[in-house]
Coordinates of C-alpha atoms in Angstrom, one line a residue:
Chain A
M216 CA 97.3 12.9 -139.4
K217 CA 96.5 16.6 -139.1
K218 CA 92.8 16.0 -139.7
T219 CA 92.8 13.3 -137.0
R220 CA 94.4 15.6 -134.5
L221 CA 91.9 18.3 -135.3
I222 CA 89.0 16.0 -134.8
A223 CA 90.5 14.7 -131.6
T224 CA 90.8 18.3 -130.3
A225 CA 87.3 19.3 -131.3
A226 CA 86.1 16.1 -129.7
L227 CA 87.9 16.9 -126.5
A228 CA 86.2 20.2 -126.6
L229 CA 82.9 18.4 -126.2
S230 CA 84.4 16.0 -123.5
I231 CA 84.2 12.9 -125.5
T232 CA 86.3 10.2 -127.3
L233 CA 85.5 9.2 -130.8
P234 CA 83.6 6.0 -131.0
A235 CA 80.7 6.4 -133.4
A236 CA 81.9 9.0 -135.9
A237 CA 84.1 6.6 -137.9
Q238 CA 81.1 4.5 -138.6
M239 CA 78.7 7.3 -139.4
S240 CA 78.3 9.0 -142.8
V241 CA 78.7 12.8 -142.9
E242 CA 75.0 13.0 -143.6
D243 CA 74.2 11.0 -140.5
Q244 CA 76.5 13.1 -138.4
I245 CA 74.8 16.3 -139.6
K246 CA 71.3 14.8 -139.0
A247 CA 72.2 13.6 -135.5
R248 CA 73.7 16.9 -134.4
Q249 CA 70.9 18.9 -135.8
G250 CA 68.4 16.6 -134.0
A251 CA 70.3 17.2 -130.8
Y252 CA 70.3 21.0 -131.2
Q253 CA 66.6 20.9 -132.1
F254 CA 65.8 18.9 -129.0
M255 CA 67.9 21.2 -126.9
A256 CA 66.3 24.4 -128.4
W257 CA 62.9 23.0 -127.5
N258 CA 64.0 22.5 -123.9
M259 CA 65.6 25.9 -123.7
S260 CA 62.4 27.4 -125.0
K261 CA 60.5 25.8 -122.1
I262 CA 62.8 27.3 -119.6
K263 CA 62.6 30.7 -121.3
A264 CA 58.8 30.6 -121.3
Q265 CA 58.5 29.6 -117.6
A266 CA 61.5 31.0 -115.8
V267 CA 62.4 34.1 -118.0
D268 CA 59.3 35.4 -119.8
G269 CA 56.7 34.0 -117.5
D270 CA 54.4 33.2 -120.4
I271 CA 53.6 29.9 -118.8
A272 CA 53.2 29.1 -115.1
Y273 CA 56.5 27.9 -113.5
N274 CA 56.6 24.2 -112.9
A275 CA 59.7 23.1 -111.1
D276 CA 59.4 19.4 -112.3
Q277 CA 59.2 20.5 -115.9
M278 CA 62.1 22.8 -115.5
K279 CA 64.1 20.0 -114.0
A280 CA 63.3 17.7 -116.9
A281 CA 64.2 20.4 -119.4
A282 CA 67.5 21.1 -117.7
N283 CA 68.2 17.4 -117.5
A284 CA 67.6 17.2 -121.3
I285 CA 70.0 20.1 -122.0
A286 CA 72.7 18.6 -119.8
A287 CA 72.2 15.2 -121.4
V288 CA 72.8 16.8 -124.8
A289 CA 75.9 18.5 -123.5
N290 CA 77.2 15.3 -122.0
S291 CA 76.4 13.1 -125.0
G292 CA 79.7 13.2 -126.7
M293 CA 78.6 15.3 -129.7
G294 CA 82.2 15.9 -130.8
A295 CA 81.9 12.5 -132.5
L296 CA 79.4 14.2 -134.9
F297 CA 81.9 16.8 -136.1
S298 CA 84.2 15.4 -138.7
P299 CA 86.1 17.9 -140.8
E300 CA 84.2 16.7 -143.9
S301 CA 81.0 17.9 -142.3
S302 CA 81.5 21.7 -142.6
L303 CA 79.5 23.8 -145.0
D304 CA 82.3 24.0 -147.6
K305 CA 82.3 20.2 -148.0
A306 CA 78.8 19.1 -147.0
D307 CA 75.2 20.0 -147.6
D308 CA 72.5 21.1 -145.2
T309 CA 74.8 22.4 -142.6
R310 CA 75.8 25.9 -141.3
L311 CA 79.0 24.6 -139.7
K312 CA 81.9 26.9 -140.7
P313 CA 85.3 25.3 -141.5
E314 CA 86.7 27.6 -138.8
F315 CA 85.5 25.1 -136.3
F316 CA 88.3 22.8 -137.4
E317 CA 90.8 25.6 -138.2
Q318 CA 90.5 27.1 -134.7
P319 CA 90.6 24.0 -132.5
E320 CA 91.6 25.9 -129.4
K321 CA 88.6 28.2 -129.8
A322 CA 86.3 25.3 -130.5
R323 CA 87.6 23.5 -127.4
E324 CA 86.9 26.6 -125.3
V325 CA 83.4 27.1 -126.7
G326 CA 82.5 23.5 -126.2
M327 CA 83.9 23.3 -122.6
N328 CA 82.1 26.5 -121.6
F329 CA 78.8 25.1 -122.9
G330 CA 79.3 21.8 -121.1
R331 CA 80.1 23.5 -117.8
E332 CA 77.1 25.9 -117.9
A333 CA 74.7 23.2 -119.1
N334 CA 75.7 21.0 -116.2
K335 CA 75.3 23.9 -113.8
L336 CA 71.8 24.5 -115.3
Q337 CA 70.9 21.0 -114.3
A338 CA 72.1 21.6 -110.8
V339 CA 70.3 24.9 -110.5
A340 CA 67.0 23.5 -111.9
A341 CA 67.1 20.8 -109.3
E342 CA 67.1 23.4 -106.6
G343 CA 63.8 24.9 -107.9
D344 CA 64.6 28.6 -107.6
K345 CA 63.1 30.4 -110.5
A346 CA 65.3 33.5 -110.4
A347 CA 68.4 31.4 -110.2
L348 CA 67.3 29.3 -113.1
A349 CA 66.6 32.4 -115.2
R350 CA 70.2 33.6 -114.4
Q351 CA 71.7 30.3 -115.4
F352 CA 69.6 30.1 -118.5
A353 CA 71.2 33.3 -119.6
A354 CA 74.6 31.9 -118.9
V355 CA 73.9 28.9 -121.0
G356 CA 72.5 31.1 -123.7
K357 CA 75.7 33.0 -123.9
T358 CA 77.7 29.8 -124.5
C359 CA 75.3 28.9 -127.3
K360 CA 75.7 32.3 -128.8
A361 CA 79.5 32.1 -128.6
C362 CA 79.4 29.0 -130.8
H363 CA 76.9 30.5 -133.2
D364 CA 78.9 33.7 -133.6
N365 CA 82.2 31.9 -134.2
F366 CA 81.2 28.7 -136.0
R367 CA 77.7 28.9 -137.5
A368 CA 77.0 30.7 -140.8
K369 CA 74.1 33.1 -140.8
Chain B
M187 CA 36.4 19.4 -126.1
K188 CA 36.9 16.0 -127.4
K189 CA 40.1 17.0 -129.1
T190 CA 41.3 18.6 -125.9
R191 CA 40.6 15.4 -124.0
L192 CA 42.5 13.3 -126.6
I193 CA 45.5 15.6 -126.4
A194 CA 45.5 15.4 -122.7
T195 CA 45.3 11.6 -122.8
A196 CA 48.1 11.3 -125.3
A197 CA 50.1 13.8 -123.2
L198 CA 49.6 11.7 -120.1
A199 CA 50.8 8.8 -122.1
L200 CA 54.2 10.5 -122.3
S201 CA 54.0 11.6 -118.7
I202 CA 53.6 15.3 -119.2
T203 CA 51.3 18.2 -118.9
L204 CA 50.8 20.6 -121.8
P205 CA 52.7 23.8 -121.4
A206 CA 54.4 24.6 -124.7
A207 CA 52.2 23.0 -127.4
A208 CA 49.7 25.8 -127.3
Q209 CA 52.4 28.3 -128.3
M210 CA 54.1 26.1 -130.9
S211 CA 53.1 25.8 -134.5
V212 CA 52.4 22.4 -135.9
E213 CA 55.6 22.7 -137.9
D214 CA 57.6 23.5 -134.8
Q215 CA 56.1 20.6 -132.9
I216 CA 57.1 18.2 -135.7
K217 CA 60.6 19.6 -135.9
A218 CA 61.1 19.3 -132.2
R219 CA 59.8 15.8 -131.9
Q220 CA 61.8 14.6 -134.9
G221 CA 64.9 16.2 -133.4
A222 CA 64.3 14.4 -130.1
Y223 CA 63.9 11.0 -131.9
Q224 CA 67.0 11.7 -134.0
F225 CA 69.0 12.5 -130.9
M226 CA 67.6 9.4 -129.2
A227 CA 68.3 7.2 -132.2
W228 CA 71.9 8.3 -132.2
N229 CA 72.2 7.4 -128.6
M230 CA 70.5 4.0 -129.1
S231 CA 73.0 3.3 -131.9
K232 CA 75.9 3.9 -129.5
I233 CA 74.5 1.4 -127.1
K234 CA 73.9 -1.1 -129.9
A235 CA 77.4 -0.7 -131.2
Q236 CA 79.1 -1.1 -127.8
A237 CA 76.8 -3.4 -125.7
V238 CA 75.0 -5.5 -128.4
D239 CA 77.1 -5.8 -131.6
G240 CA 80.5 -5.2 -130.0
D241 CA 81.6 -3.2 -133.1
I242 CA 83.2 -0.6 -130.7
A243 CA 84.9 -1.2 -127.4
Y244 CA 82.6 -1.0 -124.4
N245 CA 83.0 2.2 -122.5
A246 CA 80.8 2.4 -119.4
D247 CA 80.9 6.2 -119.2
Q248 CA 79.7 6.6 -122.7
M249 CA 77.0 4.0 -122.1
K250 CA 75.9 5.9 -119.1
A251 CA 75.8 9.2 -121.0
A252 CA 73.9 7.6 -123.9
A253 CA 71.3 6.1 -121.5
N254 CA 70.9 9.4 -119.7
A255 CA 70.2 11.0 -123.0
I256 CA 67.5 8.5 -123.9
A257 CA 65.9 8.8 -120.5
A258 CA 66.0 12.6 -120.8
V259 CA 64.1 12.4 -124.0
A260 CA 61.6 10.0 -122.4
N261 CA 61.1 12.4 -119.5
S262 CA 61.0 15.6 -121.5
G263 CA 57.3 15.8 -121.9
M264 CA 57.1 15.1 -125.6
G265 CA 53.3 14.7 -125.4
A266 CA 53.2 18.5 -125.7
L267 CA 54.6 18.1 -129.3
F268 CA 51.6 15.9 -130.4
S269 CA 48.6 18.0 -131.3
P270 CA 45.9 16.3 -133.4
E271 CA 46.7 18.8 -136.2
S272 CA 50.1 17.3 -136.4
S273 CA 49.3 13.9 -137.9
L274 CA 50.1 12.9 -141.5
D275 CA 46.6 13.5 -142.8
K276 CA 46.7 17.1 -141.7
A277 CA 50.4 18.1 -141.7
D278 CA 53.5 17.7 -143.9
D279 CA 56.8 16.0 -143.2
T280 CA 55.5 13.6 -140.6
R281 CA 54.7 9.9 -140.5
L282 CA 52.4 10.2 -137.4
K283 CA 49.2 8.3 -138.1
P284 CA 45.9 9.8 -137.0
E285 CA 45.4 6.5 -135.1
F286 CA 47.6 8.1 -132.4
F287 CA 44.7 10.3 -131.5
E288 CA 42.0 7.9 -132.3
Q289 CA 43.3 5.2 -129.9
P290 CA 44.3 7.2 -126.9
E291 CA 44.4 4.2 -124.6
K292 CA 46.8 2.5 -126.8
A293 CA 48.9 5.6 -127.2
R294 CA 49.0 6.0 -123.5
E295 CA 50.1 2.4 -123.0
V296 CA 52.8 2.7 -125.6
G297 CA 54.1 5.9 -124.2
M298 CA 54.1 4.7 -120.6
N299 CA 55.9 1.5 -121.6
F300 CA 58.6 3.5 -123.4
G301 CA 59.1 5.8 -120.4
R302 CA 59.4 3.0 -117.9
E303 CA 61.9 1.0 -120.0
A304 CA 64.0 4.1 -120.8
N305 CA 64.3 5.0 -117.2
K306 CA 65.3 1.4 -116.4
L307 CA 67.9 1.7 -119.1
Q308 CA 69.4 4.7 -117.3
A309 CA 69.5 2.7 -114.1
V310 CA 71.0 -0.4 -115.7
A311 CA 73.7 1.7 -117.6
A312 CA 74.7 3.3 -114.3
E313 CA 75.5 -0.2 -113.0
G314 CA 78.0 -0.8 -115.8
D315 CA 77.1 -4.4 -116.6
K316 CA 77.3 -4.9 -120.4
A317 CA 75.1 -8.0 -120.7
A318 CA 72.4 -6.4 -118.6
L319 CA 72.6 -3.2 -120.7
A320 CA 72.2 -5.3 -123.9
R321 CA 69.1 -6.9 -122.4
Q322 CA 67.6 -3.6 -121.4
F323 CA 68.4 -2.1 -124.8
A324 CA 66.3 -4.8 -126.3
A325 CA 63.5 -4.0 -123.9
V326 CA 63.6 -0.3 -124.9
G327 CA 63.8 -1.2 -128.6
K328 CA 60.6 -3.2 -128.2
T329 CA 58.7 -0.2 -126.9
C330 CA 60.1 1.9 -129.8
K331 CA 58.9 -0.7 -132.2
A332 CA 55.4 -0.9 -130.6
C333 CA 54.9 2.8 -131.3
H334 CA 56.3 2.6 -134.9
D335 CA 54.1 -0.5 -135.6
N336 CA 51.0 1.2 -134.3
F337 CA 51.4 4.9 -135.0
R338 CA 54.1 5.5 -137.6
A339 CA 53.5 5.2 -141.3
K340 CA 56.0 3.2 -143.4

């Protein structure tokens, strides 16, 4: 019962209900969430290169597509991929700390902050303003870091 | 020159230009594209479970989010992650056949079909009709299979 409540709280943190998790192995949960983060990191790197560092010429359409991808990850219901059996003390190939389940309020806050800022990123990218996108990129990055600092092992 | 043209054609197949690839190692390209496919597969599995198999109760909002995620992958410019050095004869940890670069017209066709059907999936999911979503899921699946059959090793 307690575990179920913790999952539900963590799930809520990422704005989802729990459809698929029950049917997925812990290994598949870990693979799917790492895939999502990998895909998101690639899209973040595109925004960094074009809107922040200027290594690559700014292309508003590519920035829009990248921000859409990041928002799609944020809105995809990833909470379903975090069962308490999937933390690093119980599963392999993950850096997820058990604290994610032990601090459900914090996990909820971190997840909701990420969702809010990622959706704002999508809206800002649609406007096409490079400087505004760079600012919002930083805001999203802060929410990524908050989760890493709290819930991801080094 | 020939290689450049082949990359450009394959890139076009996935409706993108080539910003990031030049700066990414082959290993990073492979990791990013596998992450994207993993994330997409998870979202496809949600649609399968709810709209096709009926294993899980149909939830229109979740279906919309899943289809958005799949379309975001399709529109993310993944062609940038396919350099000719990243096929299985030259790189590790990939099943990408060199045929992907040797048959640029076919690669282009396969990529464009996927993009078109994934975007249609997003539109159909937004309508909320379960049977229509199941039909469009099958159409997307056919385009996935076409790429696997042609360009992915067993």
